């Protein structure tokens, strides 16, 4: 790290970023027409945009000031925070590109570079970005370290290995045994030991000494942010729900990529206050909520607006989702008094690393608690661990709960997979089934 780099970063943090935020506030935005089926938008949307813009803006100036780590969404990032890494989440960056309907372009670059179209589109977009250097976020800093966990899928390990090979940088892999029946004490000890073994490696990379007290503060902050996020999601049990799951897809970003930082903790207190006020005043995310739905799997980022409008105009609101719940489900297990074992328990049991029996029970609980009338499952080509088993889940839930359900074949970020006519036909048939009940 250099003194010049640190001064430059601090200058941009203290003066550059606030100036950028002020300019953005003055900039006239093109307002797209919004369907009258929606209620008033969340005021907190503005704060979310500021936080994410600031994060990507400062990322341009961080080389030379801090070590940079690229991290997968399910990795125990709290340990890296204790060493003051600036973290970038390629999955979030790929989702951003997907939302801008640029996913096919970046995927195409990776495919031209020899990567198969059968790979996850998040991975292909990230590799396309790495090959081309392009990004709608301006410029991402190159990593000093890669940190991944196979608790969300196996692809991330090979994806990060490819980057590590290309950039000749270290890769730390947190290996989380799959929970076939239940997590065992041996599993927990294995993962807890891995976390402790990472400390001397991180000390060597950063030149910093591990501070247990600081780590405990970060862990506590992370736990509190995730629990607040869980309370925000639970507020959608109210009728009408104060926000839609499409809102939650966006507001999920801080708990994924800024978890453990004060900015995420503060942000969720603001959002929680707003949704509680909306519940108190009876303000719904859509104006006439007649049917309540559950979403399964990751969002179709390039069609969020279409899907939100399609259902809102039919008086249908998504009030819960297995995806948004993933960052709230196991964080209650974190315990600063048992940092290593509690992190192993929390990160080892997330939904994609757990068995189908667990997932079925979880979905039944969510359907009941949120008074759900129907289910939409996104079968995405990119996330096979999430999509495999959905037909069996649909069959079981339809049989046990008499729940209408539809499965959409699409992709999370590669818009070439979207077939509008086929999707529209399936959704119309699903809506007719719901309305006939």
Coordinates of C-alpha atoms in Angstrom, one line a residue:
X1 CA 0.0 0.0 0.0
X2 CA 1.3 3.5 -0.8
X3 CA 0.8 6.8 1.0
X4 CA -0.3 8.4 -2.3
X5 CA -2.9 5.7 -2.9
X6 CA -4.2 6.1 0.6
X7 CA -4.4 9.9 0.4
X8 CA -6.2 9.6 -3.0
X9 CA -8.7 7.1 -1.7
X10 CA -9.4 9.1 1.4
X11 CA -9.9 12.3 -0.7
X12 CA -12.4 10.6 -3.0
X13 CA -14.1 9.1 0.0
X14 CA -14.4 12.4 1.9
X15 CA -15.0 14.8 -1.0
X16 CA -15.3 13.0 -4.3
X17 CA -18.1 10.6 -3.4
X18 CA -20.3 13.2 -1.7
X19 CA -19.8 15.5 -4.7
X20 CA -20.8 12.7 -7.1
X21 CA -23.9 12.0 -5.0
X22 CA -24.8 15.7 -5.1
X23 CA -24.5 15.8 -8.8
X24 CA -26.6 12.7 -9.2
X25 CA -29.3 14.3 -7.1
X26 CA -29.3 17.4 -9.4
X27 CA -29.4 15.3 -12.6
X28 CA -32.7 15.1 -14.3
X29 CA -33.8 11.5 -14.7
X30 CA -36.0 10.2 -17.4
X31 CA -39.1 9.0 -15.7
X32 CA -40.6 5.9 -17.2
X33 CA -44.4 5.5 -17.0
X34 CA -45.4 3.4 -14.0
X35 CA -48.6 1.3 -13.9
X36 CA -51.3 2.6 -11.6
X37 CA -51.5 -0.9 -10.2
X38 CA -48.5 0.0 -8.0
X39 CA -48.6 1.9 -4.7
X40 CA -46.2 4.6 -3.9
X41 CA -42.5 3.6 -4.3
X42 CA -40.3 3.2 -1.3
X43 CA -38.5 6.4 -0.3
X44 CA -35.5 4.3 0.6
X45 CA -34.9 3.4 -3.0
X46 CA -32.9 6.7 -3.3
X47 CA -30.6 5.8 -0.4
X48 CA -30.0 2.3 -1.9
X49 CA -28.9 3.9 -5.2
X50 CA -26.6 6.3 -3.3
X51 CA -24.9 3.4 -1.3
X52 CA -24.3 1.2 -4.4
X53 CA -23.1 4.1 -6.6
X54 CA -20.7 5.2 -3.9
X55 CA -19.4 1.6 -3.4
X56 CA -18.6 1.2 -7.1
X57 CA -17.3 4.7 -7.4
X58 CA -14.8 4.3 -4.6
X59 CA -13.8 0.9 -5.9
X60 CA -12.0 2.8 -8.8
X61 CA -9.7 4.5 -6.3
X62 CA -9.1 1.7 -3.8
X63 CA -6.0 0.1 -5.5
X64 CA -2.9 1.3 -3.6
X65 CA -5.1 2.1 -0.5
X66 CA -6.5 -1.2 0.5
X67 CA -6.3 -4.9 -0.6
X68 CA -9.1 -5.9 -2.9
X69 CA -11.0 -9.3 -2.6
X70 CA -13.5 -10.7 -5.0
X71 CA -15.9 -12.8 -3.0
X72 CA -18.8 -15.2 -3.6
X73 CA -22.2 -14.4 -2.1
X74 CA -22.2 -17.3 0.4
X75 CA -18.6 -16.9 1.6
X76 CA -18.0 -15.8 5.3
X77 CA -16.9 -12.3 4.4
X78 CA -16.7 -11.2 8.1
X79 CA -13.2 -12.7 8.3
X80 CA -12.0 -10.5 5.4
X81 CA -13.6 -7.4 6.9
X82 CA -11.4 -7.9 10.0
X83 CA -8.4 -7.4 7.6
X84 CA -10.0 -4.3 6.0
X85 CA -10.4 -5.8 2.5
X86 CA -12.4 -3.8 -0.1
X87 CA -14.8 -6.5 -1.3
X88 CA -16.3 -6.8 -4.8
X89 CA -19.0 -9.4 -5.5
X90 CA -18.9 -10.5 -9.1
X91 CA -22.3 -12.1 -8.8
X92 CA -23.8 -8.7 -7.9
X93 CA -21.9 -7.1 -10.8
X94 CA -23.2 -9.7 -13.2
X95 CA -26.8 -9.2 -11.9
X96 CA -26.3 -5.4 -12.5
X97 CA -25.2 -6.1 -16.1
X98 CA -28.1 -8.6 -16.5
X99 CA -30.6 -6.0 -15.3
X100 CA -29.3 -3.6 -17.9
X101 CA -30.0 -6.3 -20.5
X102 CA -26.3 -6.4 -21.4
X103 CA -25.8 -10.0 -20.2
X104 CA -25.8 -11.6 -23.6
X105 CA -23.1 -9.2 -24.8
X106 CA -20.7 -10.1 -21.9
X107 CA -21.6 -13.8 -22.1
X108 CA -20.8 -13.7 -25.8
X109 CA -17.3 -12.3 -25.1
X110 CA -16.6 -15.2 -22.7
X111 CA -18.0 -17.8 -25.1
X112 CA -15.7 -16.3 -27.8
X113 CA -12.9 -16.8 -25.4
X114 CA -13.7 -20.6 -25.1
X115 CA -16.1 -20.8 -22.2
X116 CA -19.1 -22.9 -22.7
X117 CA -22.6 -21.5 -23.0
X118 CA -23.7 -24.1 -20.5
X119 CA -21.8 -22.3 -17.7
X120 CA -23.6 -20.1 -15.3
X121 CA -24.3 -16.7 -16.9
X122 CA -23.0 -14.9 -13.8
X123 CA -19.6 -16.6 -14.4
X124 CA -19.7 -15.9 -18.2
X125 CA -20.5 -12.3 -17.6
X126 CA -17.7 -11.9 -15.1
X127 CA -15.3 -13.7 -17.4
X128 CA -16.5 -11.5 -20.3
X129 CA -15.8 -8.5 -18.1
X130 CA -12.4 -9.8 -17.2
X131 CA -11.5 -10.4 -20.9
X132 CA -12.9 -7.1 -22.2
X133 CA -12.3 -4.8 -19.2
X134 CA -15.8 -3.4 -19.8
X135 CA -18.3 -2.6 -17.0
X136 CA -21.3 -0.4 -16.7
X137 CA -20.0 0.4 -13.2
X138 CA -17.0 2.2 -14.7
X139 CA -14.1 0.1 -13.7
X140 CA -13.7 -2.7 -11.2
X141 CA -10.4 -3.0 -9.3
X142 CA -8.4 -6.1 -10.0
X143 CA -8.4 -8.4 -7.0
X144 CA -5.4 -9.2 -4.7
X145 CA -7.3 -12.2 -3.4
X146 CA -10.2 -14.5 -4.5
X147 CA -12.4 -15.9 -1.7
X148 CA -15.1 -18.4 -2.5
X149 CA -17.3 -21.1 -0.9
X150 CA -19.0 -24.1 -2.5
X151 CA -22.0 -23.6 -0.2
X152 CA -23.9 -22.0 -3.2
X153 CA -22.6 -24.2 -6.0
X154 CA -19.5 -26.0 -7.3
X155 CA -19.2 -23.7 -10.3
X156 CA -17.9 -20.9 -8.3
X157 CA -14.8 -22.9 -7.4
X158 CA -13.9 -23.5 -11.1
X159 CA -14.9 -20.0 -12.1
X160 CA -12.6 -18.5 -9.4
X161 CA -9.8 -21.0 -10.3
X162 CA -9.9 -19.6 -13.9
X163 CA -9.5 -16.1 -12.6
X164 CA -6.8 -17.0 -10.2
X165 CA -4.9 -18.7 -13.0
X166 CA -5.4 -15.8 -15.4
X167 CA -4.3 -13.1 -12.8
X168 CA -1.9 -15.3 -10.9
X169 CA -3.3 -14.4 -7.5
X170 CA -4.2 -16.5 -4.4
X171 CA -7.6 -18.2 -4.0
X172 CA -9.0 -19.2 -0.7
X173 CA -11.8 -21.8 -0.8
X174 CA -14.1 -22.3 2.2
X175 CA -15.3 -25.9 1.8
X176 CA -18.8 -26.5 3.2
X177 CA -19.9 -30.1 3.3
X178 CA -23.4 -30.6 1.9
X179 CA -26.0 -31.2 4.5
X180 CA -27.5 -34.5 3.3
X181 CA -29.5 -35.2 6.4
X182 CA -28.3 -32.8 9.1
X183 CA -25.1 -30.9 9.9
X184 CA -22.8 -33.0 12.1
X185 CA -20.3 -31.9 14.8
X186 CA -17.5 -33.2 12.6
X187 CA -18.7 -30.9 9.7
X188 CA -18.8 -27.9 12.1
X189 CA -15.3 -28.6 13.4
X190 CA -14.0 -29.1 9.9
X191 CA -15.3 -25.7 8.7
X192 CA -14.4 -23.9 12.0
X193 CA -10.8 -25.1 11.6
X194 CA -10.7 -23.9 8.0
X195 CA -11.7 -20.4 9.1
X196 CA -9.0 -20.3 11.8
X197 CA -6.4 -21.6 9.3
X198 CA -7.1 -18.7 7.0
X199 CA -5.9 -16.2 9.5
X200 CA -2.1 -16.5 8.9
X201 CA -2.7 -16.5 5.1
X202 CA -4.7 -13.2 5.4
X203 CA -2.1 -11.7 7.7
X204 CA 0.6 -12.5 5.2
X205 CA -1.4 -11.0 2.3
X206 CA -2.4 -7.8 4.1
X207 CA 0.5 -7.3 6.5
X208 CA -2.1 -6.8 9.3
X209 CA -2.4 -8.7 12.6
X210 CA -5.7 -10.3 13.3
X211 CA -7.7 -8.5 15.9
X212 CA -10.2 -10.7 17.6
X213 CA -12.1 -7.8 19.2
X214 CA -12.5 -6.1 15.9
X215 CA -13.7 -9.4 14.3
X216 CA -16.3 -9.8 17.0
X217 CA -17.6 -6.3 16.4
X218 CA -17.9 -7.1 12.6
X219 CA -19.6 -10.4 13.3
X220 CA -22.1 -8.8 15.6
X221 CA -22.8 -6.1 13.0
X222 CA -23.3 -8.7 10.3
X223 CA -25.7 -10.7 12.5
X224 CA -27.7 -7.6 13.3
X225 CA -27.9 -6.5 9.7
X226 CA -29.1 -9.9 8.6
X227 CA -31.7 -10.1 11.4
X228 CA -33.0 -6.7 10.5
X229 CA -33.3 -7.8 6.9
X230 CA -35.2 -10.8 8.1
X231 CA -37.6 -8.5 10.1
X232 CA -38.1 -6.4 6.9
X233 CA -39.1 -9.6 5.0
X234 CA -41.4 -10.7 7.8
X235 CA -43.2 -7.3 7.5
X236 CA -44.5 -8.6 4.2
X237 CA -46.8 -10.9 6.1
X238 CA -49.0 -7.8 6.6
X239 CA -52.0 -7.4 4.3
X240 CA -51.4 -5.5 2.1
X241 CA -47.7 -6.2 2.0
X242 CA -45.6 -2.9 2.2
X243 CA -43.3 -4.0 -0.6
X244 CA -43.1 -6.6 -3.3
X245 CA -40.4 -9.3 -3.7
X246 CA -39.2 -7.4 -6.7
X247 CA -38.4 -4.5 -4.4
X248 CA -36.7 -7.0 -2.1
X249 CA -34.5 -8.3 -5.0
X250 CA -33.0 -4.8 -5.2
X251 CA -32.8 -4.0 -1.4
X252 CA -31.1 -7.4 -0.9
X253 CA -27.8 -5.9 -2.3
X254 CA -26.3 -4.4 0.9
X255 CA -26.8 -7.6 3.0
X256 CA -25.1 -9.6 0.3
X257 CA -22.2 -7.3 -0.6
X258 CA -21.8 -4.9 2.4
X259 CA -22.6 -7.3 5.2
X260 CA -20.6 -6.5 8.3
X261 CA -20.1 -2.8 7.5
X262 CA -21.8 0.0 9.3
X263 CA -23.4 1.3 6.1
X264 CA -25.4 -1.9 5.7
X265 CA -26.5 -1.9 9.3
X266 CA -27.7 1.7 9.2
X267 CA -29.4 1.2 5.9
X268 CA -31.6 -1.6 7.1
X269 CA -32.7 0.4 10.1
X270 CA -33.9 3.1 7.7
X271 CA -35.7 0.6 5.4
X272 CA -37.2 -1.2 8.4
X273 CA -38.6 2.1 9.7
X274 CA -40.2 2.8 6.4
X275 CA -41.9 -0.6 5.9
X276 CA -43.2 -0.6 9.5
X277 CA -44.7 2.9 8.8
X278 CA -46.3 1.6 5.6
X279 CA -47.8 -1.4 7.5
X280 CA -49.1 0.9 10.2
X281 CA -50.7 3.2 7.6
X282 CA -52.0 0.3 5.4
X283 CA -49.9 1.4 2.4
X284 CA -49.5 -1.5 0.0
X285 CA -46.9 -2.1 -2.7
X286 CA -49.7 -2.7 -5.1
X287 CA -53.0 -0.9 -5.0
X288 CA -55.3 -3.9 -4.9
X289 CA -53.7 -7.0 -3.4
X290 CA -56.0 -9.9 -3.9
X291 CA -53.6 -12.8 -4.4
X292 CA -50.3 -13.4 -2.6
X293 CA -47.5 -15.4 -4.3
X294 CA -44.2 -17.0 -3.5
X295 CA -41.2 -16.8 -5.8
X296 CA -38.6 -19.6 -5.9
X297 CA -35.0 -19.2 -7.2
X298 CA -33.0 -16.2 -8.3
X299 CA -34.6 -13.2 -10.1
X300 CA -34.8 -12.9 -13.9
X301 CA -32.8 -9.7 -13.7
X302 CA -33.6 -8.4 -17.2
X303 CA -37.3 -8.9 -16.8
X304 CA -38.0 -7.7 -13.2
X305 CA -40.0 -4.7 -14.4
X306 CA -42.1 -6.8 -16.8
X307 CA -42.9 -9.5 -14.2
X308 CA -43.6 -7.0 -11.5
X309 CA -46.1 -5.1 -13.8
X310 CA -47.6 -8.2 -15.2
X311 CA -48.6 -9.5 -11.8
X312 CA -49.5 -6.2 -10.2
X313 CA -52.0 -5.4 -13.0
X314 CA -53.7 -8.7 -12.1
X315 CA -53.8 -7.8 -8.4
X316 CA -51.2 -10.3 -7.5
X317 CA -48.2 -9.6 -5.2
X318 CA -45.2 -11.7 -4.5
X319 CA -44.8 -11.5 -0.7
X320 CA -42.0 -13.9 -0.1
X321 CA -39.2 -15.7 -1.9
X322 CA -36.7 -18.5 -1.0
X323 CA -33.9 -16.4 -2.6
X324 CA -34.3 -13.2 -0.5
X325 CA -34.8 -15.3 2.6
X326 CA -31.4 -17.0 2.2
X327 CA -29.6 -14.0 3.8
X328 CA -31.8 -14.2 6.9
X329 CA -32.5 -17.9 7.4
X330 CA -29.4 -19.0 9.2
X331 CA -27.8 -15.8 10.5
X332 CA -29.5 -16.2 13.8
X333 CA -27.0 -18.9 14.4
X334 CA -24.1 -16.4 14.5
X335 CA -22.7 -16.0 18.0
X336 CA -19.8 -13.7 18.9
X337 CA -19.1 -15.9 21.9
X338 CA -18.5 -18.8 19.6
X339 CA -17.3 -17.1 16.4
X340 CA -15.8 -20.0 14.6
X341 CA -18.4 -22.7 15.2
X342 CA -21.3 -20.4 14.8
X343 CA -20.0 -19.2 11.5
X344 CA -19.6 -22.8 10.4
X345 CA -23.2 -23.5 11.4
X346 CA -24.6 -20.4 9.7
X347 CA -22.7 -20.7 6.4
X348 CA -22.8 -24.4 6.2
X349 CA -26.6 -24.7 6.3
X350 CA -27.8 -22.1 3.8
X351 CA -30.6 -23.3 1.5
X352 CA -28.5 -24.3 -1.5
X353 CA -26.2 -26.4 0.7
X354 CA -29.1 -28.2 2.4
X355 CA -31.2 -31.1 1.4
X356 CA -34.6 -31.1 -0.4
X357 CA -36.5 -32.2 2.8
X358 CA -35.3 -29.1 4.5
X359 CA -36.2 -26.9 1.5
X360 CA -39.7 -28.4 1.3
X361 CA -40.3 -27.8 5.0
X362 CA -39.0 -24.2 4.7
X363 CA -41.3 -23.5 1.7
X364 CA -44.3 -24.9 3.4
X365 CA -43.6 -22.7 6.4
X366 CA -43.2 -19.6 4.2
X367 CA -46.4 -20.4 2.3
X368 CA -48.4 -20.7 5.5
X369 CA -46.9 -17.7 7.4
X370 CA -47.3 -15.3 4.4
X371 CA -50.8 -16.5 3.5
X372 CA -49.7 -17.5 0.0
X373 CA -52.2 -18.4 -2.8
X374 CA -49.8 -19.5 -5.6
X375 CA -46.2 -20.2 -6.5
X376 CA -43.9 -19.2 -9.4
X377 CA -40.7 -21.2 -9.8
X378 CA -38.0 -19.9 -12.0
X379 CA -36.1 -22.8 -13.5
X380 CA -32.8 -21.1 -14.4
X381 CA -30.3 -22.7 -16.7
X382 CA -27.5 -21.0 -14.8
X383 CA -28.2 -22.2 -11.2
X384 CA -28.5 -25.9 -11.4
X385 CA -28.4 -26.5 -7.6
X386 CA -31.4 -24.2 -7.2
X387 CA -33.4 -25.6 -10.2
X388 CA -32.9 -29.3 -9.8
X389 CA -35.7 -30.8 -7.8
X390 CA -38.2 -28.0 -8.6
X391 CA -40.7 -30.3 -10.3
X392 CA -40.7 -32.6 -7.3
X393 CA -41.1 -29.6 -5.0
X394 CA -44.0 -28.4 -7.1
X395 CA -45.7 -31.8 -7.0
X396 CA -45.3 -32.1 -3.2
X397 CA -46.5 -28.6 -2.5
X398 CA -49.5 -28.8 -4.9
X399 CA -50.5 -32.1 -3.3
X400 CA -50.0 -31.2 0.4
X401 CA -51.2 -27.6 0.2
X402 CA -53.4 -27.6 -2.9
X403 CA -51.2 -24.7 -4.2
X404 CA -51.4 -23.7 -7.9
X405 CA -47.9 -23.4 -9.3
X406 CA -46.1 -22.6 -12.5
X407 CA -42.5 -23.2 -13.6
X408 CA -40.8 -20.6 -15.9
X409 CA -37.8 -21.7 -18.0
X410 CA -35.4 -18.7 -18.2
X411 CA -32.1 -17.5 -17.0
X412 CA -30.8 -15.1 -14.4
X413 CA -28.8 -12.8 -16.6
X414 CA -28.6 -14.1 -20.1
X415 CA -31.6 -12.6 -21.9
X416 CA -31.1 -14.8 -24.9
X417 CA -32.9 -17.6 -23.0
X418 CA -36.1 -15.6 -22.5
X419 CA -39.0 -16.6 -24.7
X420 CA -41.7 -13.9 -24.2
X421 CA -44.5 -15.7 -26.0
X422 CA -44.0 -19.0 -24.1
X423 CA -43.6 -17.2 -20.8
X424 CA -46.7 -15.0 -21.4
X425 CA -48.8 -18.1 -22.3
X426 CA -47.7 -20.0 -19.1
X427 CA -48.3 -17.0 -16.9
X428 CA -51.8 -16.2 -18.3
X429 CA -52.8 -19.9 -17.7
X430 CA -51.4 -19.7 -14.1
X431 CA -53.3 -16.5 -13.4
X432 CA -56.6 -18.0 -14.7
X433 CA -56.1 -21.0 -12.4
X434 CA -55.6 -18.7 -9.4
X435 CA -58.7 -16.6 -10.3
X436 CA -60.8 -19.7 -10.6
X437 CA -60.1 -20.8 -7.0

